[in-house]
mmCIF file of C-alpha atoms in Angstrom:
data_model
loop_
_atom_site.group_PDB
_atom_site.id
_atom_site.type_symbol
_atom_site.label_atom_id
_atom_site.label_comp_id
_atom_site.label_asym_id
_atom_site.label_seq_id
_atom_site.Cartn_x
_atom_site.Cartn_y
_atom_site.Cartn_z
ATOM 1 C CA MET A 1 91.303 83.518 104.356
ATOM 2 C CA VAL A 2 93.073 80.778 106.279
ATOM 3 C CA ALA A 3 95.329 83.302 107.995
ATOM 4 C CA THR A 4 92.318 85.412 108.964
ATOM 5 C CA GLY A 5 90.603 82.366 110.444
ATOM 6 C CA VAL A 6 93.687 81.430 112.464
ATOM 7 C CA SER A 7 93.971 85.022 113.711
ATOM 8 C CA ALA A 8 90.340 85.000 114.802
ATOM 9 C CA ALA A 9 90.848 81.727 116.690
ATOM 10 C CA LEU A 10 93.972 82.965 118.469
ATOM 11 C CA ALA A 11 93.141 86.609 119.139
ATOM 12 C CA GLY A 12 89.366 86.639 119.104
ATOM 13 C CA PRO A 13 87.068 89.209 117.506
ATOM 14 C CA PRO A 14 87.474 92.969 117.900
ATOM 15 C CA ARG A 15 86.356 94.251 121.298
ATOM 16 C CA GLU A 16 85.066 97.591 119.989
ATOM 17 C CA LEU A 17 82.993 97.080 116.827
ATOM 18 C CA SER A 18 82.261 100.803 116.628
ATOM 19 C CA TRP A 19 86.006 101.407 116.409
ATOM 20 C CA VAL A 20 86.235 98.977 113.476
ATOM 21 C CA VAL A 21 83.512 100.883 111.635
ATOM 22 C CA ALA A 22 85.133 104.255 112.346
ATOM 23 C CA LEU A 23 88.595 103.065 111.266
ATOM 24 C CA LEU A 24 87.104 101.473 108.160
ATOM 25 C CA VAL A 25 85.521 104.793 107.175
ATOM 26 C CA VAL A 26 88.802 106.642 107.764
ATOM 27 C CA ALA A 27 90.811 104.019 105.835
ATOM 28 C CA SER A 28 88.349 104.157 102.927
ATOM 29 C CA LEU A 29 88.632 107.944 102.736
ATOM 30 C CA ALA A 30 92.416 107.730 102.941
ATOM 31 C CA SER A 31 92.525 105.121 100.153
ATOM 32 C CA ILE A 32 90.887 107.571 97.754
ATOM 33 C CA SER A 33 94.017 109.716 97.810
ATOM 34 C CA LYS A 34 96.998 107.714 96.567
ATOM 35 C CA PRO A 35 100.418 108.015 98.252
ATOM 36 C CA GLN A 36 102.410 110.996 97.042
ATOM 37 C CA ALA A 37 106.151 110.836 96.525
ATOM 38 C CA VAL A 38 109.051 113.096 95.670
ATOM 39 C CA GLY A 39 112.003 110.774 95.136
ATOM 40 C CA PRO A 40 111.809 108.111 97.844
ATOM 41 C CA PHE A 41 109.963 110.406 100.241
ATOM 42 C CA GLN A 42 106.423 109.098 100.426
ATOM 43 C CA LEU A 43 103.432 109.526 102.679
ATOM 44 C CA SER A 44 100.715 106.865 102.819
ATOM 45 C CA VAL A 45 97.864 107.803 105.138
ATOM 46 C CA ALA A 46 96.174 104.421 104.615
ATOM 47 C CA GLY A 47 99.342 102.571 105.689
ATOM 48 C CA MET A 48 99.441 104.478 108.959
ATOM 49 C CA ILE A 49 95.810 103.617 109.670
ATOM 50 C CA HIS A 50 96.409 99.902 109.002
ATOM 51 C CA ILE A 51 99.264 99.816 111.524
ATOM 52 C CA ALA A 52 97.314 101.815 114.108
ATOM 53 C CA SER A 53 94.366 99.418 113.751
ATOM 54 C CA ILE A 54 96.361 96.515 115.190
ATOM 55 C CA PRO A 55 96.557 97.786 118.793
ATOM 56 C CA LEU A 56 93.134 99.424 118.563
ATOM 57 C CA VAL A 57 90.956 96.601 117.159
ATOM 58 C CA GLY A 58 93.214 93.543 117.063
ATOM 59 C CA PRO A 59 94.335 91.487 114.055
ATOM 60 C CA VAL A 60 90.850 90.541 112.830
ATOM 61 C CA GLY A 61 89.574 94.094 113.008
ATOM 62 C CA ALA A 62 92.765 95.379 111.377
ATOM 63 C CA ILE A 63 92.356 92.883 108.531
ATOM 64 C CA VAL A 64 88.822 94.149 107.912
ATOM 65 C CA VAL A 65 90.018 97.769 107.975
ATOM 66 C CA ALA A 66 92.912 97.038 105.594
ATOM 67 C CA VAL A 67 91.216 94.678 103.150
ATOM 68 C CA LEU A 68 87.656 95.857 102.624
ATOM 69 C CA PRO A 69 88.575 99.122 100.805
ATOM 70 C CA VAL A 70 90.771 97.086 98.415
ATOM 71 C CA LEU A 71 88.005 94.615 97.615
ATOM 72 C CA LEU A 72 85.653 97.481 96.779
ATOM 73 C CA ASP A 73 87.984 99.464 94.504
ATOM 74 C CA ARG A 74 87.922 99.445 90.694
ATOM 75 C CA ASN A 75 91.069 97.421 90.003
ATOM 76 C CA ASN A 76 90.762 94.155 88.136
ATOM 77 C CA THR A 77 90.212 90.963 90.110
ATOM 78 C CA VAL A 78 93.838 89.826 90.059
ATOM 79 C CA LYS A 79 95.085 93.142 91.464
ATOM 80 C CA ARG A 80 92.404 93.224 94.137
ATOM 81 C CA VAL A 81 93.158 89.687 95.289
ATOM 82 C CA PHE A 82 96.915 90.350 95.309
ATOM 83 C CA ASN A 83 96.576 93.644 97.199
ATOM 84 C CA ALA A 84 94.135 92.138 99.695
ATOM 85 C CA SER A 85 96.413 89.156 100.314
ATOM 86 C CA GLN A 86 99.398 91.456 100.749
ATOM 87 C CA ARG A 87 97.563 93.531 103.354
ATOM 88 C CA VAL A 88 96.498 90.445 105.267
ATOM 89 C CA LEU A 89 100.126 89.342 105.482
ATOM 90 C CA LEU A 90 101.211 92.808 106.627
ATOM 91 C CA VAL A 91 98.580 92.895 109.367
ATOM 92 C CA ILE A 92 99.378 89.373 110.579
ATOM 93 C CA ALA A 93 103.123 90.106 110.686
ATOM 94 C CA GLY A 94 102.496 93.363 112.520
ATOM 95 C CA SER A 95 100.046 91.704 114.940
ATOM 96 C CA ALA A 96 102.514 88.926 115.777
ATOM 97 C CA ALA A 97 105.240 91.488 116.433
ATOM 98 C CA TYR A 98 102.896 93.618 118.555
ATOM 99 C CA ALA A 99 101.928 90.603 120.694
ATOM 100 C CA ALA A 100 105.565 89.522 121.020
ATOM 101 C CA ALA A 101 106.411 93.005 122.297
ATOM 102 C CA GLY A 102 103.815 92.607 125.056
ATOM 103 C CA GLY A 103 101.020 94.567 123.417
ATOM 104 C CA TRP A 104 97.320 93.926 123.845
ATOM 105 C CA GLN A 105 94.116 95.108 122.195
ATOM 106 C CA LEU A 106 93.344 98.476 123.740
ATOM 107 C CA GLY A 107 89.976 99.599 125.064
ATOM 108 C CA MET A 108 88.684 102.755 126.667
ATOM 109 C CA THR A 109 88.455 101.158 130.119
ATOM 110 C CA ASP A 110 91.820 99.361 130.035
ATOM 111 C CA THR A 111 94.944 100.415 131.877
ATOM 112 C CA MET A 112 96.967 102.089 129.173
ATOM 113 C CA PRO A 113 100.661 101.382 128.561
ATOM 114 C CA THR A 114 103.150 104.153 129.186
ATOM 115 C CA PRO A 115 103.854 106.389 126.169
ATOM 116 C CA GLN A 116 107.333 104.888 125.891
ATOM 117 C CA ASN A 117 106.076 101.293 125.885
ATOM 118 C CA LEU A 118 103.319 102.132 123.416
ATOM 119 C CA ALA A 119 105.794 103.881 121.125
ATOM 120 C CA LEU A 120 108.089 100.836 121.220
ATOM 121 C CA ARG A 121 105.258 98.418 120.458
ATOM 122 C CA VAL A 122 103.906 100.520 117.585
ATOM 123 C CA ALA A 123 107.429 100.816 116.184
ATOM 124 C CA VAL A 124 107.936 97.041 116.352
ATOM 125 C CA THR A 125 104.557 96.554 114.678
ATOM 126 C CA ALA A 126 105.376 98.962 111.869
ATOM 127 C CA VAL A 127 108.843 97.503 111.284
ATOM 128 C CA ALA A 128 107.483 93.954 111.034
ATOM 129 C CA ALA A 129 104.759 94.993 108.598
ATOM 130 C CA SER A 130 107.231 97.080 106.582
ATOM 131 C CA LEU A 131 109.709 94.204 106.297
ATOM 132 C CA ILE A 132 107.021 91.874 104.946
ATOM 133 C CA ASN A 133 106.019 94.582 102.488
ATOM 134 C CA ALA A 134 109.653 94.965 101.392
ATOM 135 C CA PHE A 135 110.058 91.193 100.950
ATOM 136 C CA LEU A 136 106.951 90.999 98.771
ATOM 137 C CA LEU A 137 107.899 94.044 96.710
ATOM 138 C CA ALA A 138 111.453 92.752 96.243
ATOM 139 C CA GLY A 139 110.052 89.440 95.046
ATOM 140 C CA VAL A 140 107.915 91.142 92.413
ATOM 141 C CA LEU A 141 110.813 93.335 91.261
ATOM 142 C CA GLN A 142 113.189 90.370 91.161
ATOM 143 C CA LEU A 143 110.847 88.526 88.814
ATOM 144 C CA SER A 144 110.738 91.517 86.468
ATOM 145 C CA THR A 145 114.461 92.418 86.538
ATOM 146 C CA ASN A 146 116.208 89.046 87.080
ATOM 147 C CA ALA A 147 118.506 90.769 89.577
ATOM 148 C CA PRO A 148 119.561 88.873 92.740
ATOM 149 C CA TRP A 149 116.713 88.980 95.244
ATOM 150 C CA ARG A 150 118.951 90.028 98.139
ATOM 151 C CA VAL A 151 120.303 92.961 96.128
ATOM 152 C CA VAL A 152 116.804 94.058 95.142
ATOM 153 C CA LEU A 153 115.655 93.806 98.768
ATOM 154 C CA VAL A 154 118.462 96.092 99.943
ATOM 155 C CA ASP A 155 117.521 98.638 97.272
ATOM 156 C CA VAL A 156 113.843 98.496 98.269
ATOM 157 C CA LEU A 157 114.673 99.026 101.937
ATOM 158 C CA LYS A 158 116.888 102.014 101.122
ATOM 159 C CA GLN A 159 114.244 103.651 98.953
ATOM 160 C CA THR A 160 111.313 103.073 101.304
ATOM 161 C CA SER A 161 112.918 103.720 104.685
ATOM 162 C CA SER A 162 111.543 107.275 104.864
ATOM 163 C CA ALA A 163 108.000 106.032 104.232
ATOM 164 C CA TYR A 164 108.370 103.374 106.942
ATOM 165 C CA ALA A 165 109.624 105.951 109.443
ATOM 166 C CA LEU A 166 106.656 108.199 108.706
ATOM 167 C CA SER A 167 104.297 105.250 109.190
ATOM 168 C CA ILE A 168 105.655 104.687 112.709
ATOM 169 C CA VAL A 169 105.169 108.330 113.703
ATOM 170 C CA GLY A 170 101.723 108.669 112.146
ATOM 171 C CA ALA A 171 100.397 105.384 113.535
ATOM 172 C CA TYR A 172 101.655 106.203 117.037
ATOM 173 C CA LEU A 173 99.966 109.603 117.044
ATOM 174 C CA LEU A 174 96.669 108.090 115.923
ATOM 175 C CA VAL A 175 96.769 105.363 118.588
ATOM 176 C CA VAL A 176 97.623 107.882 121.324
ATOM 177 C CA LEU A 177 94.779 110.193 120.348
ATOM 178 C CA TRP A 178 92.342 107.306 119.922
ATOM 179 C CA ALA A 179 92.840 105.292 123.126
ATOM 180 C CA PRO A 180 95.139 106.798 125.809
ATOM 181 C CA ALA A 181 93.830 110.316 125.136
ATOM 182 C CA GLY A 182 90.288 108.939 125.148
ATOM 183 C CA LEU A 183 89.096 110.622 121.951
ATOM 184 C CA GLY A 184 87.981 107.431 120.196
ATOM 185 C CA TRP A 185 86.727 107.937 116.646
ATOM 186 C CA VAL A 186 86.877 111.708 117.198
ATOM 187 C CA ALA A 187 90.668 111.329 116.865
ATOM 188 C CA ALA A 188 90.094 110.895 113.144
ATOM 189 C CA LEU A 189 88.799 114.480 113.005
ATOM 190 C CA PHE A 190 92.228 115.651 114.177
ATOM 191 C CA PHE A 191 94.342 113.032 112.421
ATOM 192 C CA LEU A 192 92.969 112.558 108.907
ATOM 193 C CA PRO A 193 92.562 116.205 107.783
ATOM 194 C CA SER A 194 96.092 117.067 108.886
ATOM 195 C CA LEU A 195 97.632 114.164 107.010
ATOM 196 C CA LEU A 196 95.540 114.813 103.921
ATOM 197 C CA VAL A 197 96.768 118.410 103.933
ATOM 198 C CA ILE A 198 100.355 117.131 104.132
ATOM 199 C CA GLN A 199 99.608 114.716 101.306
ATOM 200 C CA TRP A 200 98.143 117.551 99.259
ATOM 201 C CA GLY A 201 101.307 119.567 99.905
ATOM 202 C CA LEU A 202 103.455 116.684 98.694
ATOM 203 C CA ARG A 203 101.328 116.446 95.554
ATOM 204 C CA GLN A 204 101.870 120.147 94.875
ATOM 205 C CA HIS A 205 105.601 119.710 95.439
ATOM 206 C CA ALA A 206 105.674 116.704 93.111
ATOM 207 C CA GLU A 207 103.855 118.673 90.412
ATOM 208 C CA GLU A 208 106.266 121.578 90.840
ATOM 209 C CA TRP A 209 109.180 119.154 90.574
ATOM 210 C CA ALA A 210 107.748 117.694 87.351
ATOM 211 C CA THR A 211 107.122 121.167 85.911
ATOM 212 C CA ARG A 212 110.685 122.239 86.610
ATOM 213 C CA HIS A 213 111.997 119.241 84.718
ATOM 214 C CA ASP A 214 109.583 119.793 81.841
ATOM 215 C CA VAL A 215 111.121 123.258 81.440
ATOM 216 C CA LEU A 216 114.438 121.588 80.560
ATOM 217 C CA ALA A 217 113.053 119.572 77.643
ATOM 218 C CA PRO A 218 113.114 122.411 75.055
ATOM 219 C CA PHE A 219 116.843 122.926 75.602
ATOM 220 C CA VAL A 220 117.539 119.270 74.875
ATOM 221 C CA GLY A 221 115.194 119.506 71.880
ATOM 222 C CA ALA A 222 117.080 122.513 70.518
ATOM 223 C CA LEU A 223 120.380 120.656 70.881
ATOM 224 C CA GLU A 224 118.877 117.664 69.053
ATOM 225 C CA LEU A 225 117.969 119.900 66.089
ATOM 226 C CA ARG A 226 121.562 121.066 65.705
ATOM 227 C CA HIS A 227 123.223 117.813 66.748
ATOM 228 C CA PRO A 228 121.063 114.782 65.866
ATOM 229 C CA GLY A 229 121.428 112.059 68.466
ATOM 230 C CA ALA A 230 121.922 114.505 71.341
ATOM 231 C CA ALA A 231 118.521 113.709 72.867
ATOM 232 C CA GLU A 232 119.252 109.966 72.940
ATOM 233 C CA ASP A 233 122.681 110.692 74.395
ATOM 234 C CA ALA A 234 121.096 112.829 77.125
ATOM 235 C CA ARG A 235 118.517 110.120 77.897
ATOM 236 C CA VAL A 236 121.041 107.293 78.132
ATOM 237 C CA VAL A 237 123.601 109.178 80.212
ATOM 238 C CA ALA A 238 120.928 110.618 82.546
ATOM 239 C CA ALA A 239 119.421 107.178 83.153
ATOM 240 C CA ALA A 240 122.855 105.642 83.750
ATOM 241 C CA ALA A 241 123.822 108.462 86.117
ATOM 242 C CA GLY A 242 120.594 107.969 88.060
ATOM 243 C CA ALA A 243 121.226 104.220 88.328
ATOM 244 C CA ILE A 244 124.800 104.741 89.551
ATOM 245 C CA ALA A 245 123.812 107.393 92.082
ATOM 246 C CA THR A 246 120.935 105.287 93.418
ATOM 247 C CA THR A 247 123.147 102.206 93.710
ATOM 248 C CA MET A 248 125.663 104.256 95.700
ATOM 249 C CA GLY A 249 122.901 105.190 98.130
ATOM 250 C CA LEU A 250 123.058 108.928 97.392
ATOM 251 C CA SER A 251 120.138 111.062 98.509
ATOM 252 C CA ALA A 252 117.154 111.707 96.266
ATOM 253 C CA ARG A 253 118.230 115.348 95.989
ATOM 254 C CA VAL A 254 121.667 114.412 94.651
ATOM 255 C CA VAL A 255 120.174 111.840 92.252
ATOM 256 C CA ASP A 256 117.893 114.555 90.900
ATOM 257 C CA GLN A 257 120.785 117.001 90.515
ATOM 258 C CA VAL A 258 122.942 114.432 88.716
ATOM 259 C CA THR A 259 120.239 113.382 86.253
ATOM 260 C CA ALA A 260 119.455 117.033 85.456
ATOM 261 C CA ALA A 261 123.147 117.715 84.908
ATOM 262 C CA ALA A 262 123.413 114.697 82.600
ATOM 263 C CA ARG A 263 120.545 115.967 80.469
ATOM 264 C CA LEU A 264 121.971 119.486 80.174
ATOM 265 C CA ARG A 265 125.722 118.943 80.098
ATOM 266 C CA ASP A 266 126.041 119.472 76.308
ATOM 267 C CA VAL A 267 123.557 122.339 75.870
ATOM 268 C CA GLY A 268 126.474 124.770 76.015
ATOM 269 C CA LYS A 269 127.492 123.575 72.554
ATOM 270 C CA LEU A 270 124.637 125.716 71.205
ATOM 271 C CA ALA A 271 126.515 128.793 72.391
ATOM 272 C CA LEU A 272 129.721 127.615 70.695
ATOM 273 C CA GLU A 273 128.380 126.767 67.252
ATOM 274 C CA ASP A 274 130.985 128.848 65.443
ATOM 275 C CA ALA A 275 133.919 127.661 67.542
ATOM 276 C CA PRO A 276 136.316 124.941 66.371
ATOM 277 C CA PRO A 277 135.388 121.375 67.455
ATOM 278 C CA ALA A 278 138.262 121.233 69.939
ATOM 279 C CA ILE A 279 137.013 124.415 71.632
ATOM 280 C CA ARG A 280 133.453 123.069 71.773
ATOM 281 C CA ARG A 281 134.653 119.886 73.446
ATOM 282 C CA ARG A 282 136.788 121.828 75.903
ATOM 283 C CA ASP A 283 134.474 124.693 76.815
ATOM 284 C CA HIS A 284 130.934 123.350 76.395
ATOM 285 C CA ALA A 285 130.561 122.583 80.114
ATOM 286 C CA ASP A 286 131.401 126.150 81.100
ATOM 287 C CA ALA A 287 129.121 127.450 78.337
ATOM 288 C CA SER A 288 126.260 125.331 79.735
ATOM 289 C CA ARG A 289 126.760 127.017 83.065
ATOM 290 C CA ARG A 290 126.540 130.442 81.451
ATOM 291 C CA VAL A 291 123.351 129.477 79.583
ATOM 292 C CA PHE A 292 121.580 128.328 82.760
ATOM 293 C CA GLY A 293 123.273 130.692 85.208
ATOM 294 C CA SER A 294 120.084 132.592 86.053
ATOM 295 C CA ILE A 295 117.998 129.486 86.878
ATOM 296 C CA ALA A 296 118.392 129.095 90.638
ATOM 297 C CA PHE A 297 117.168 125.496 91.009
ATOM 298 C CA LEU A 298 119.916 124.349 88.611
ATOM 299 C CA ASP A 299 122.830 125.793 90.608
ATOM 300 C CA GLU A 300 123.934 122.420 92.005
ATOM 301 C CA SER A 301 123.515 120.722 88.630
ATOM 302 C CA MET A 302 125.680 123.404 87.018
ATOM 303 C CA GLU A 303 128.410 122.713 89.612
ATOM 304 C CA ILE A 304 128.258 119.057 88.574
ATOM 305 C CA ILE A 305 128.457 119.937 84.876
ATOM 306 C CA THR A 306 131.453 122.204 85.448
ATOM 307 C CA ALA A 307 133.363 119.525 87.375
ATOM 308 C CA HIS A 308 132.431 116.397 85.411
ATOM 309 C CA GLN A 309 135.486 116.811 83.153
ATOM 310 C CA GLU A 310 137.811 116.546 86.132
ATOM 311 C CA ARG A 311 139.761 113.287 86.428
ATOM 312 C CA TYR A 312 140.112 111.195 89.556
ATOM 313 C CA ASP A 313 143.925 111.339 89.204
ATOM 314 C CA GLY A 314 143.948 115.147 89.031
ATOM 315 C CA GLU A 315 144.733 115.405 85.326
ATOM 316 C CA GLY A 316 141.347 116.819 84.352
ATOM 317 C CA ARG A 317 139.956 120.310 83.910
ATOM 318 C CA PRO A 318 139.125 123.047 84.703
ATOM 319 C CA HIS A 319 140.787 123.011 88.148
ATOM 320 C CA GLY A 320 142.751 119.757 88.302
ATOM 321 C CA LEU A 321 140.806 118.463 91.301
ATOM 322 C CA ILE A 322 141.884 115.090 92.710
ATOM 323 C CA GLY A 323 139.862 112.165 94.049
ATOM 324 C CA ARG A 324 137.175 113.003 96.568
ATOM 325 C CA SER A 325 137.761 116.749 96.179
ATOM 326 C CA ILE A 326 135.711 116.366 93.001
ATOM 327 C CA PRO A 327 131.979 116.675 93.829
ATOM 328 C CA VAL A 328 130.406 113.222 94.057
ATOM 329 C CA GLY A 329 127.758 114.163 91.500
ATOM 330 C CA ALA A 330 130.476 115.083 89.011
ATOM 331 C CA ARG A 331 132.241 111.749 89.596
ATOM 332 C CA VAL A 332 128.971 109.915 88.971
ATOM 333 C CA LEU A 333 128.287 111.917 85.807
ATOM 334 C CA ALA A 334 131.810 111.316 84.479
ATOM 335 C CA THR A 335 131.318 107.562 84.871
ATOM 336 C CA ALA A 336 127.885 107.626 83.257
ATOM 337 C CA ASP A 337 129.214 109.790 80.431
ATOM 338 C CA ALA A 338 132.091 107.399 79.733
ATOM 339 C CA TRP A 339 129.753 104.377 79.763
ATOM 340 C CA GLY A 340 127.105 106.103 77.641
ATOM 341 C CA THR A 341 129.641 107.221 75.041
ATOM 342 C CA CYS A 342 130.806 103.626 74.560
ATOM 343 C CA VAL A 343 127.291 102.215 74.344
ATOM 344 C CA LEU A 344 126.129 104.848 71.841
ATOM 345 C CA GLU A 345 129.128 103.973 69.677
ATOM 346 C CA GLY A 346 127.852 100.401 69.453
ATOM 347 C CA VAL A 347 129.812 98.778 72.266
ATOM 348 C CA SER A 348 127.838 96.261 74.337
ATOM 349 C CA PRO A 349 126.830 97.374 77.863
ATOM 350 C CA GLU A 350 129.085 94.692 79.391
ATOM 351 C CA GLU A 351 132.108 95.787 77.334
ATOM 352 C CA ALA A 352 131.356 99.427 78.143
ATOM 353 C CA VAL A 353 131.453 98.650 81.862
ATOM 354 C CA THR A 354 134.751 96.790 81.384
ATOM 355 C CA SER A 355 136.134 99.834 79.571
ATOM 356 C CA CYS A 356 135.168 102.029 82.531
ATOM 357 C CA GLU A 357 136.803 99.552 84.920
ATOM 358 C CA HIS A 358 140.068 100.047 83.042
ATOM 359 C CA MET A 359 139.745 103.785 83.760
ATOM 360 C CA ALA A 360 138.959 103.335 87.462
ATOM 361 C CA GLY A 361 141.462 105.125 89.671
ATOM 362 C CA HIS A 362 142.697 107.195 86.747
ATOM 363 C CA ALA A 363 139.927 109.060 84.936
ATOM 364 C CA LEU A 364 137.042 107.649 86.993
ATOM 365 C CA ASP A 365 136.177 107.152 90.652
ATOM 366 C CA PRO A 366 136.530 103.419 91.507
ATOM 367 C CA LYS A 367 133.420 103.527 93.732
ATOM 368 C CA CYS A 368 131.334 104.918 90.893
ATOM 369 C CA VAL A 369 132.617 102.210 88.567
ATOM 370 C CA VAL A 370 131.750 99.509 91.116
ATOM 371 C CA ALA A 371 128.238 100.984 91.320
ATOM 372 C CA LEU A 372 128.071 100.934 87.512
ATOM 373 C CA ARG A 373 128.911 97.221 87.508
ATOM 374 C CA ARG A 374 126.223 96.549 90.126
ATOM 375 C CA ALA A 375 123.665 98.518 88.136
ATOM 376 C CA LEU A 376 124.504 96.373 85.099
ATOM 377 C CA GLU A 377 124.103 93.158 87.094
ATOM 378 C CA ARG A 378 120.709 94.369 88.332
ATOM 379 C CA ASP A 379 119.605 95.265 84.806
ATOM 380 C CA GLN A 380 119.154 98.909 85.830
ATOM 381 C CA LEU A 381 121.154 100.533 83.054
ATOM 382 C CA PRO A 382 119.256 101.960 80.064
ATOM 383 C CA LYS A 383 118.985 100.305 76.685
ATOM 384 C CA ALA A 384 120.478 102.522 73.992
ATOM 385 C CA VAL A 385 118.997 103.005 70.539
ATOM 386 C CA VAL A 386 122.098 103.135 68.350
#
């Protein structure tokens, strides 16, 4: 409330009240549909509208557009107050950056900035608002994980960079259509439906992604029936592999492939039930590949499973690959597998990481082991039920 009052004193009220009403309607409609995400890729229509409101209706108008839908939603009071306060801070940070970049509150009769200058100012606005959002989110996560705040902040920025980039593009397009193009509130008729269609497409993709992973569960369940403890092993190793891959900054696609491979790496044992134990240990990875060979979306995960028994020093199997010639997903999985095996045998997570560090440069990739240590320090490794 204080920040809003200061903004009103410094910047004055919105020049175009009809624009505030129109943007408020658009923001309210956009808030109904929550952001959709597949991995770190996320699209928030409401976030784009909040950023675009700053050059269109000024800080006070943008605060109204950003906050009022939150105050009217069905969350409990604490959540509403927190979310409203967060949005006020985002708008104020973005408004200060916009003014520092030479921006002013646009109107239909004003001389418009060049497209390049407007793009720069919108980008500066979005970056400032995004950084404040990252700081706040990192603070909340730090309180819940006890990890160093700086480390958490870096992780947040890595995982949300795609969403921030999309916010810049979307907000710029809305501002251009609204003011320089002279469409006013009619711009929403072009802007909002298109973005909602994209958001719907992301939701469909997310549901497809979830369905594909649900298909894998019965295989792990079947392995659990024949080998009790296999499901817990798959859960622990998959979670550890995901934490290592994320810490290394690998793409969402690779993280997904590695976690799927971790879940399915031992399913091949079902095809080798009558083989001697030594054969099962040696050939189960290749058997897993044969079991899932006809499932196209698992091709990359099967490559990881096949290579995860390679050693960094070249003494592994099946091809004796050395160092970085081993697929990075396989190196991650090998590290997670080694750590998970120790933990499930009753070794403490700290001692398990130390054991992996002794294997770094020999059986395991040193970079993966460093990422494992960082994941432990950030409390991102799974808790095993022994």
